[in-house]
Structures are given as C-alpha cells and as structure tokens.
Coordinates of N, CA, C and O in Angstrom, one line a residue:
M1 N 31.4 92.5 -22.3 CA 30.9 93.5 -23.2 C 30.0 92.7 -24.2 O 30.3 91.6 -24.5
P2 N 29.0 93.3 -24.8 CA 28.7 94.7 -24.8 C 27.7 95.0 -23.7 O 27.0 94.2 -23.2
H3 N 27.7 96.3 -23.4 CA 26.8 96.8 -22.4 C 26.0 97.9 -23.0 O 26.5 98.7 -23.7
L4 N 24.7 97.9 -22.7 CA 23.8 99.0 -23.2 C 23.3 99.6 -21.9 O 22.6 98.9 -21.1
V5 N 23.5 100.9 -21.7 CA 23.0 101.6 -20.6 C 22.0 102.6 -21.1 O 22.3 103.4 -22.0
I6 N 20.9 102.6 -20.4 CA 19.8 103.5 -20.8 C 19.5 104.4 -19.6 O 19.3 104.0 -18.5
L7 N 19.6 105.7 -19.9 CA 19.3 106.7 -18.9 C 18.1 107.5 -19.4 O 18.1 107.9 -20.6
Y8 N 17.1 107.7 -18.6 CA 15.9 108.3 -19.0 C 15.3 109.2 -17.9 O 15.6 109.1 -16.7
T9 N 14.5 110.2 -18.4 CA 13.8 111.0 -17.4 C 12.7 110.2 -16.8 O 12.0 109.5 -17.5
P10 N 12.5 110.3 -15.5 CA 11.5 109.4 -14.8 C 10.1 109.8 -15.1 O 9.2 109.0 -14.8
N11 N 9.8 110.9 -15.8 CA 8.5 111.2 -16.1 C 7.8 110.4 -17.2 O 6.7 110.6 -17.5
I12 N 8.6 109.4 -17.7 CA 8.0 108.4 -18.6 C 7.7 107.0 -18.0 O 7.1 106.2 -18.7
E13 N 8.0 106.9 -16.8 CA 7.9 105.5 -16.2 C 6.5 105.0 -16.2 O 6.3 103.7 -16.3
R14 N 5.5 105.8 -16.0 CA 4.1 105.3 -16.0 C 3.6 104.9 -17.4 O 2.7 104.2 -17.5
E15 N 4.3 105.5 -18.4 CA 3.8 105.3 -19.7 C 4.7 104.4 -20.6 O 4.3 103.9 -21.7
A16 N 5.9 104.0 -20.1 CA 6.8 103.2 -20.9 C 7.3 102.1 -20.0 O 7.8 102.3 -18.9
D17 N 7.3 100.9 -20.5 CA 7.7 99.7 -19.8 C 9.2 99.6 -20.1 O 9.7 99.0 -21.1
M18 N 10.0 100.1 -19.1 CA 11.4 100.1 -19.3 C 12.0 98.7 -19.1 O 13.1 98.4 -19.8
T19 N 11.4 97.8 -18.3 CA 11.9 96.4 -18.2 C 11.7 95.7 -19.6 O 12.6 95.0 -20.0
A20 N 10.6 95.9 -20.2 CA 10.4 95.3 -21.5 C 11.4 95.9 -22.5 O 11.9 95.1 -23.4
L21 N 11.7 97.2 -22.5 CA 12.7 97.7 -23.4 C 14.0 97.1 -23.2 O 14.7 96.7 -24.1
C22 N 14.4 96.9 -21.9 CA 15.7 96.2 -21.7 C 15.7 94.8 -22.3 O 16.7 94.5 -23.0
R23 N 14.7 94.0 -22.2 CA 14.6 92.7 -22.8 C 14.6 92.8 -24.3 O 15.4 92.0 -25.0
T24 N 13.9 93.7 -24.8 CA 13.8 93.9 -26.3 C 15.2 94.2 -26.8 O 15.6 93.7 -27.9
M25 N 15.9 95.1 -26.2 CA 17.2 95.5 -26.6 C 18.2 94.4 -26.5 O 19.1 94.2 -27.4
A26 N 18.2 93.7 -25.4 CA 19.1 92.5 -25.2 C 18.9 91.5 -26.3 O 19.8 91.0 -26.9
D27 N 17.6 91.2 -26.6 CA 17.3 90.2 -27.7 C 17.8 90.8 -29.0 O 18.3 90.0 -29.8
A28 N 17.6 92.0 -29.3 CA 18.0 92.6 -30.5 C 19.5 92.6 -30.7 O 20.1 92.3 -31.7
M29 N 20.2 92.8 -29.6 CA 21.7 92.7 -29.6 C 22.2 91.3 -29.9 O 23.1 91.1 -30.7
L30 N 21.5 90.3 -29.3 CA 21.8 88.9 -29.5 C 21.5 88.4 -30.9 O 22.1 87.5 -31.4
E31 N 20.6 89.1 -31.6 CA 20.2 88.7 -33.0 C 21.3 89.2 -34.0 O 21.3 88.8 -35.1
Q32 N 22.1 90.1 -33.6 CA 23.0 90.7 -34.6 C 24.1 89.7 -35.1 O 24.7 89.0 -34.3
R33 N 24.3 89.8 -36.4 CA 25.3 88.9 -37.0 C 26.3 89.7 -37.8 O 26.0 90.8 -38.3
D34 N 27.6 89.2 -37.9 CA 28.6 89.9 -38.7 C 28.4 89.5 -40.1 O 27.5 88.7 -40.5
D35 N 29.4 89.9 -41.0 CA 29.3 89.6 -42.4 C 29.4 88.1 -42.7 O 29.0 87.6 -43.8
E36 N 30.0 87.3 -41.8 CA 30.1 85.9 -42.0 C 28.9 85.1 -41.3 O 28.9 83.9 -41.3
G37 N 28.0 85.8 -40.7 CA 26.8 85.2 -40.1 C 27.0 84.8 -38.7 O 26.2 84.2 -38.1
R38 N 28.2 85.2 -38.1 CA 28.4 84.8 -36.7 C 27.8 85.8 -35.8 O 27.6 87.0 -36.1
Q39 N 27.4 85.4 -34.6 CA 26.8 86.3 -33.6 C 27.8 87.3 -33.2 O 28.9 87.0 -32.9
V40 N 27.4 88.6 -33.3 CA 28.3 89.7 -33.0 C 28.6 89.8 -31.5 O 29.7 90.0 -31.1
Y41 N 27.6 89.7 -30.7 CA 27.7 89.9 -29.2 C 27.6 88.6 -28.5 O 26.6 87.8 -28.7
P42 N 28.5 88.3 -27.6 CA 28.4 87.0 -26.8 C 27.2 87.1 -25.9 O 26.9 88.1 -25.2
T43 N 26.5 86.0 -25.8 CA 25.3 85.9 -25.0 C 25.6 86.2 -23.5 O 24.9 87.0 -22.9
G44 N 26.6 85.6 -23.0 CA 26.9 85.8 -21.6 C 27.5 87.2 -21.2 O 27.5 87.6 -20.1
G45 N 27.9 88.0 -22.3 CA 28.4 89.3 -22.0 C 27.5 90.4 -22.3 O 27.8 91.6 -22.1
T46 N 26.3 90.1 -22.8 CA 25.3 91.1 -23.2 C 24.5 91.5 -22.0 O 23.9 90.7 -21.3
R47 N 24.6 92.8 -21.7 CA 23.9 93.4 -20.5 C 23.2 94.7 -20.9 O 23.7 95.5 -21.6
V48 N 21.9 94.8 -20.4 CA 21.2 96.0 -20.7 C 20.7 96.5 -19.3 O 20.0 95.8 -18.6
L49 N 21.0 97.8 -19.0 CA 20.6 98.3 -17.7 C 19.9 99.7 -18.0 O 20.4 100.4 -18.8
A50 N 18.9 100.0 -17.2 CA 18.2 101.2 -17.4 C 18.1 101.9 -16.0 O 17.8 101.3 -15.0
F51 N 18.3 103.3 -16.1 CA 18.3 104.1 -14.8 C 17.5 105.4 -15.1 O 17.8 106.1 -16.0
P52 N 16.6 105.7 -14.2 CA 16.0 107.0 -14.3 C 16.9 108.1 -13.7 O 17.6 107.8 -12.7
A53 N 17.0 109.2 -14.4 CA 17.8 110.3 -13.9 C 17.2 111.0 -12.7 O 16.1 111.5 -12.9
A54 N 17.8 111.0 -11.6 CA 17.3 111.6 -10.4 C 17.1 113.1 -10.6 O 16.1 113.7 -10.1
H55 N 17.9 113.7 -11.4 CA 17.8 115.1 -11.7 C 18.0 115.3 -13.2 O 18.8 114.7 -13.8
H56 N 17.2 116.2 -13.7 CA 17.3 116.4 -15.2 C 16.7 117.8 -15.6 O 15.9 118.4 -14.8
A57 N 17.1 118.3 -16.7 CA 16.5 119.5 -17.3 C 16.5 119.2 -18.8 O 17.5 118.8 -19.4
V58 N 15.3 119.3 -19.4 CA 15.2 119.0 -20.8 C 14.6 120.2 -21.6 O 13.6 120.8 -21.1
A59 N 15.3 120.6 -22.6 CA 14.9 121.7 -23.5 C 14.8 123.0 -22.7 O 15.6 123.3 -21.8
D60 N 13.7 123.7 -22.9 CA 13.5 125.0 -22.2 C 12.8 124.9 -20.9 O 12.6 125.9 -20.2
G61 N 12.4 123.7 -20.5 CA 11.8 123.5 -19.2 C 10.3 123.9 -19.1 O 9.7 123.8 -18.1
E62 N 9.8 124.4 -20.3 CA 8.4 124.9 -20.3 C 7.4 123.8 -20.4 O 6.2 124.0 -20.1
G63 N 7.8 122.6 -20.8 CA 6.8 121.5 -20.9 C 7.3 120.3 -20.1 O 8.4 120.3 -19.5
D64 N 6.5 119.3 -20.1 CA 6.8 118.0 -19.4 C 7.6 117.2 -20.4 O 7.1 116.1 -20.8
Y65 N 8.7 117.6 -20.9 CA 9.5 116.9 -21.9 C 10.2 115.7 -21.3 O 10.5 115.7 -20.1
A66 N 10.5 114.8 -22.1 CA 11.2 113.6 -21.7 C 12.4 113.3 -22.5 O 12.5 113.8 -23.7
F67 N 13.3 112.5 -22.0 CA 14.5 112.1 -22.8 C 14.9 110.7 -22.5 O 14.8 110.3 -21.3
V68 N 15.4 110.0 -23.5 CA 15.9 108.7 -23.3 C 17.3 108.6 -24.0 O 17.4 109.0 -25.2
Y69 N 18.3 108.3 -23.3 CA 19.7 108.2 -23.9 C 20.1 106.7 -23.8 O 20.1 106.1 -22.7
L70 N 20.5 106.1 -24.9 CA 20.9 104.7 -24.9 C 22.4 104.7 -25.4 O 22.7 105.3 -26.5
N71 N 23.3 104.1 -24.6 CA 24.7 104.0 -25.0 C 25.1 102.6 -25.0 O 25.1 101.9 -24.0
V72 N 25.5 102.1 -26.2 CA 26.1 100.8 -26.3 C 27.6 100.9 -26.3 O 28.2 101.7 -27.0
R73 N 28.2 100.2 -25.4 CA 29.7 100.2 -25.3 C 30.1 98.8 -25.6 O 29.7 97.8 -25.0
M74 N 31.0 98.7 -26.6 CA 31.5 97.4 -27.1 C 32.9 97.4 -27.4 O 33.5 98.5 -27.6
A75 N 33.5 96.3 -27.4 CA 34.9 96.2 -27.8 C 35.1 96.4 -29.2 O 34.2 96.3 -30.0
A76 N 36.3 96.9 -29.6 CA 36.6 97.2 -31.0 C 36.7 95.9 -31.8 O 36.8 94.8 -31.3
G77 N 36.7 96.1 -33.1 CA 37.0 94.9 -34.0 C 35.9 94.6 -35.0 O 36.0 93.7 -35.8
R78 N 34.8 95.4 -35.0 CA 33.7 95.2 -36.0 C 33.9 96.1 -37.1 O 34.3 97.3 -37.0
S79 N 33.4 95.7 -38.3 CA 33.5 96.6 -39.5 C 32.5 97.8 -39.4 O 31.6 97.7 -38.6
E80 N 32.8 98.8 -40.1 CA 31.9 100.0 -40.1 C 30.5 99.5 -40.6 O 29.5 100.0 -40.0
A81 N 30.4 98.7 -41.6 CA 29.1 98.2 -42.0 C 28.3 97.4 -41.0 O 27.1 97.6 -40.8
V82 N 29.0 96.6 -40.2 CA 28.4 95.9 -39.1 C 27.9 96.8 -38.0 O 26.8 96.7 -37.5
K83 N 28.7 97.8 -37.7 CA 28.4 98.8 -36.7 C 27.1 99.6 -37.1 O 26.2 99.8 -36.3
K84 N 27.1 99.9 -38.4 CA 25.9 100.7 -38.9 C 24.7 99.8 -38.8 O 23.6 100.3 -38.4
R85 N 24.8 98.5 -39.3 CA 23.6 97.6 -39.2 C 23.1 97.5 -37.8 O 21.9 97.4 -37.5
I86 N 24.1 97.3 -36.8 CA 23.7 97.2 -35.4 C 22.9 98.4 -35.0 O 21.9 98.3 -34.4
G87 N 23.5 99.6 -35.2 CA 22.9 100.8 -34.8 C 21.5 101.0 -35.4 O 20.5 101.3 -34.7
D88 N 21.3 100.7 -36.7 CA 20.0 100.8 -37.4 C 19.0 99.9 -36.8 O 17.9 100.2 -36.5
A89 N 19.5 98.6 -36.5 CA 18.6 97.6 -35.9 C 18.1 98.0 -34.5 O 16.9 97.9 -34.2
L90 N 19.1 98.5 -33.7 CA 18.7 98.8 -32.3 C 17.8 100.1 -32.3 O 16.8 100.1 -31.6
L91 N 18.1 101.0 -33.2 CA 17.3 102.3 -33.2 C 15.9 101.9 -33.7 O 14.9 102.5 -33.2
E92 N 15.7 101.0 -34.6 CA 14.4 100.6 -35.0 C 13.6 100.0 -33.9 O 12.4 100.2 -33.7
K93 N 14.2 99.2 -33.1 CA 13.6 98.6 -31.9 C 13.2 99.7 -30.9 O 12.1 99.6 -30.3
V94 N 14.0 100.7 -30.7 CA 13.7 101.8 -29.8 C 12.5 102.5 -30.3 O 11.6 102.9 -29.6
K95 N 12.5 102.9 -31.6 CA 11.4 103.6 -32.2 C 10.1 102.8 -32.0 O 9.1 103.4 -31.7
T96 N 10.1 101.5 -32.3 CA 8.9 100.7 -32.2 C 8.4 100.7 -30.7 O 7.2 100.9 -30.4
H97 N 9.3 100.6 -29.8 CA 9.0 100.5 -28.4 C 8.3 101.8 -27.9 O 7.3 101.8 -27.2
F98 N 8.9 102.9 -28.3 CA 8.4 104.2 -27.9 C 7.3 104.9 -28.8 O 6.9 106.0 -28.5
E99 N 6.9 104.2 -29.8 CA 5.9 104.8 -30.7 C 4.7 105.3 -30.0 O 4.2 106.4 -30.3
P100 N 4.1 104.5 -29.1 CA 2.9 105.0 -28.4 C 3.2 106.2 -27.6 O 2.4 107.1 -27.5
L101 N 4.3 106.3 -26.9 CA 4.7 107.4 -26.1 C 4.9 108.6 -27.0 O 4.5 109.7 -26.6
L102 N 5.6 108.5 -28.1 CA 5.9 109.6 -29.0 C 4.6 110.2 -29.6 O 4.6 111.4 -29.9
A103 N 3.5 109.4 -29.6 CA 2.3 109.9 -30.1 C 1.6 110.8 -29.1 O 0.7 111.6 -29.4
K104 N 2.0 110.7 -27.8 CA 1.3 111.4 -26.7 C 2.1 112.5 -26.1 O 1.5 113.4 -25.5
R105 N 3.4 112.5 -26.2 CA 4.2 113.5 -25.6 C 5.5 113.8 -26.3 O 5.9 113.0 -27.2
H106 N 6.2 114.8 -25.9 CA 7.5 115.2 -26.6 C 8.6 114.5 -25.9 O 8.8 114.6 -24.7
V107 N 9.4 113.7 -26.7 CA 10.5 112.9 -26.1 C 11.7 113.0 -27.1 O 11.5 112.8 -28.3
G108 N 12.8 113.3 -26.5 CA 14.1 113.2 -27.3 C 14.7 111.8 -27.0 O 14.8 111.4 -25.9
I109 N 15.1 111.2 -28.1 CA 15.8 109.9 -28.0 C 17.1 109.9 -28.7 O 17.2 110.3 -29.9
T110 N 18.2 109.4 -28.0 CA 19.5 109.3 -28.6 C 20.0 107.9 -28.4 O 20.0 107.4 -27.3
L111 N 20.5 107.3 -29.4 CA 21.2 106.1 -29.3 C 22.7 106.3 -29.9 O 22.8 106.8 -31.0
Q112 N 23.6 105.9 -29.1 CA 25.0 106.0 -29.5 C 25.7 104.7 -29.2 O 25.4 104.0 -28.3
I113 N 26.7 104.4 -30.1 CA 27.5 103.2 -29.9 C 29.0 103.7 -29.8 O 29.5 104.4 -30.6
D114 N 29.6 103.3 -28.7 CA 31.0 103.6 -28.5 C 31.8 102.3 -28.5 O 31.4 101.3 -28.0
E115 N 33.0 102.4 -29.0 CA 34.0 101.3 -29.0 C 35.0 101.5 -27.9 O 35.1 102.7 -27.4
A116 N 35.6 100.5 -27.5 CA 36.5 100.5 -26.3 C 38.0 100.3 -26.8 O 38.7 99.7 -26.1
P117 N 38.5 100.9 -27.9 CA 39.9 100.9 -28.1 C 40.5 101.9 -27.1 O 39.9 102.8 -26.7
G118 N 41.8 101.6 -26.8 CA 42.4 102.6 -25.9 C 42.0 102.6 -24.5 O 42.3 103.5 -23.7
Q119 N 41.3 101.5 -24.1 CA 41.0 101.4 -22.7 C 42.2 101.2 -21.9 O 43.2 100.6 -22.3
V120 N 42.3 101.8 -20.8 CA 43.4 101.7 -19.9 C 43.3 100.4 -19.1 O 44.3 99.7 -18.9
Y121 N 42.1 100.0 -18.7 CA 42.0 98.8 -17.9 C 40.6 98.2 -18.3 O 39.6 98.9 -18.5
D122 N 40.6 96.9 -18.5 CA 39.3 96.2 -18.8 C 39.3 94.9 -18.0 O 39.6 93.8 -18.5
G123 N 39.0 95.0 -16.7 CA 38.9 93.9 -15.8 C 37.5 93.2 -15.9 O 36.5 93.9 -16.0
K124 N 37.5 91.9 -15.8 CA 36.3 91.2 -15.8 C 36.4 90.1 -14.8 O 37.4 89.5 -14.5
C125 N 35.2 89.8 -14.2 CA 35.1 88.7 -13.2 C 33.7 88.2 -13.3 O 32.8 89.0 -13.4
G126 N 33.5 86.9 -13.3 CA 32.1 86.4 -13.3 C 32.1 85.0 -13.8 O 33.1 84.4 -14.3
N127 N 30.9 84.4 -13.8 CA 30.7 83.0 -14.3 C 29.6 82.9 -15.3 O 29.0 81.8 -15.4
L128 N 29.2 84.0 -16.0 CA 28.1 83.9 -17.0 C 28.6 83.3 -18.3 O 27.9 82.5 -18.9
H129 N 29.8 83.6 -18.8 CA 30.2 83.1 -20.1 C 30.2 81.6 -20.2 O 29.8 81.1 -21.2
P130 N 30.7 80.9 -19.2 CA 30.7 79.4 -19.3 C 29.3 78.8 -19.5 O 29.2 77.7 -20.1
L131 N 28.3 79.5 -19.1 CA 26.9 78.9 -19.3 C 26.6 78.9 -20.8 O 25.8 78.0 -21.2
F132 N 27.1 79.7 -21.6 CA 26.8 79.8 -23.0 C 27.9 79.4 -23.9 O 27.7 79.3 -25.1
N133 N 29.0 79.0 -23.4 CA 30.1 78.6 -24.3 C 30.2 77.0 -24.3 O 31.3 76.5 -24.1
K134 N 29.1 76.4 -24.5 CA 29.1 74.9 -24.4 C 29.2 74.3 -25.8 O 28.8 74.9 -26.8

C-alpha cells in the first residue's frame, strides 16, 4: 500500500496522457511527508494504475461528457491533517494535469482517499520493498 486506482471514460484517451498522469501521481505520493518529515508512503509499495471504463454513462448522456475517478487506498495510521494535506496535494496535481482538457470539454473528476482499517485479509507477496529498504 498505498494504491491509487484511476478509472476513466475512454473518450479522453486521445486528449489526456494517462501514463503521464500515473507517473505524476506516483511522484506526488512519494513526495508526501508526515508531521515529523518522514515519507508517508513507502517507495516500494506505491502503485498507480489507470483503467478505461469499458462501459459508462455520464450525466444525462446528451453530450460527450467524461469522468475520471481516482481512489487512493492506504493503511490506517495517519493523522487527519496529514490525510488532508495528501488529498489537497494530489488533487492539485490532477487539476494541473487535466487543465487543458477541462478548457475543451466537460469532465467530472473525483479524488477519494480510503483507509484500510477493518480489513479482513491483507495478503502481500513480492520483492519490491527490499529494493528501497537499504
């Protein structure tokens, strides 16, 4: 963790560089610091994935509307102030990335951050963390 999953309507793919957005968001997540100045998200656990929605309906369907939904899922344990700073920082990156698109078309954008307390199961397997825990 953390994972950022981006779901979007495919009608923006020609106008929005989603690969660049993924990198921008991953970098923004890695820049986040807590109140003591420590990195909030572990480098090896930070993942950003983007998927076009194969099927979608946006608003009244009368226009070529678009939508982008970003969901950050992270483990519990951060203060409310840190979570707010993270949300504000990530939303600012999203706004900047989509500014040219918003000037041309109607797009709804939602960014949500969810915590994972109360998870029933949290299995992990992989070898990314050791690369960055030196």
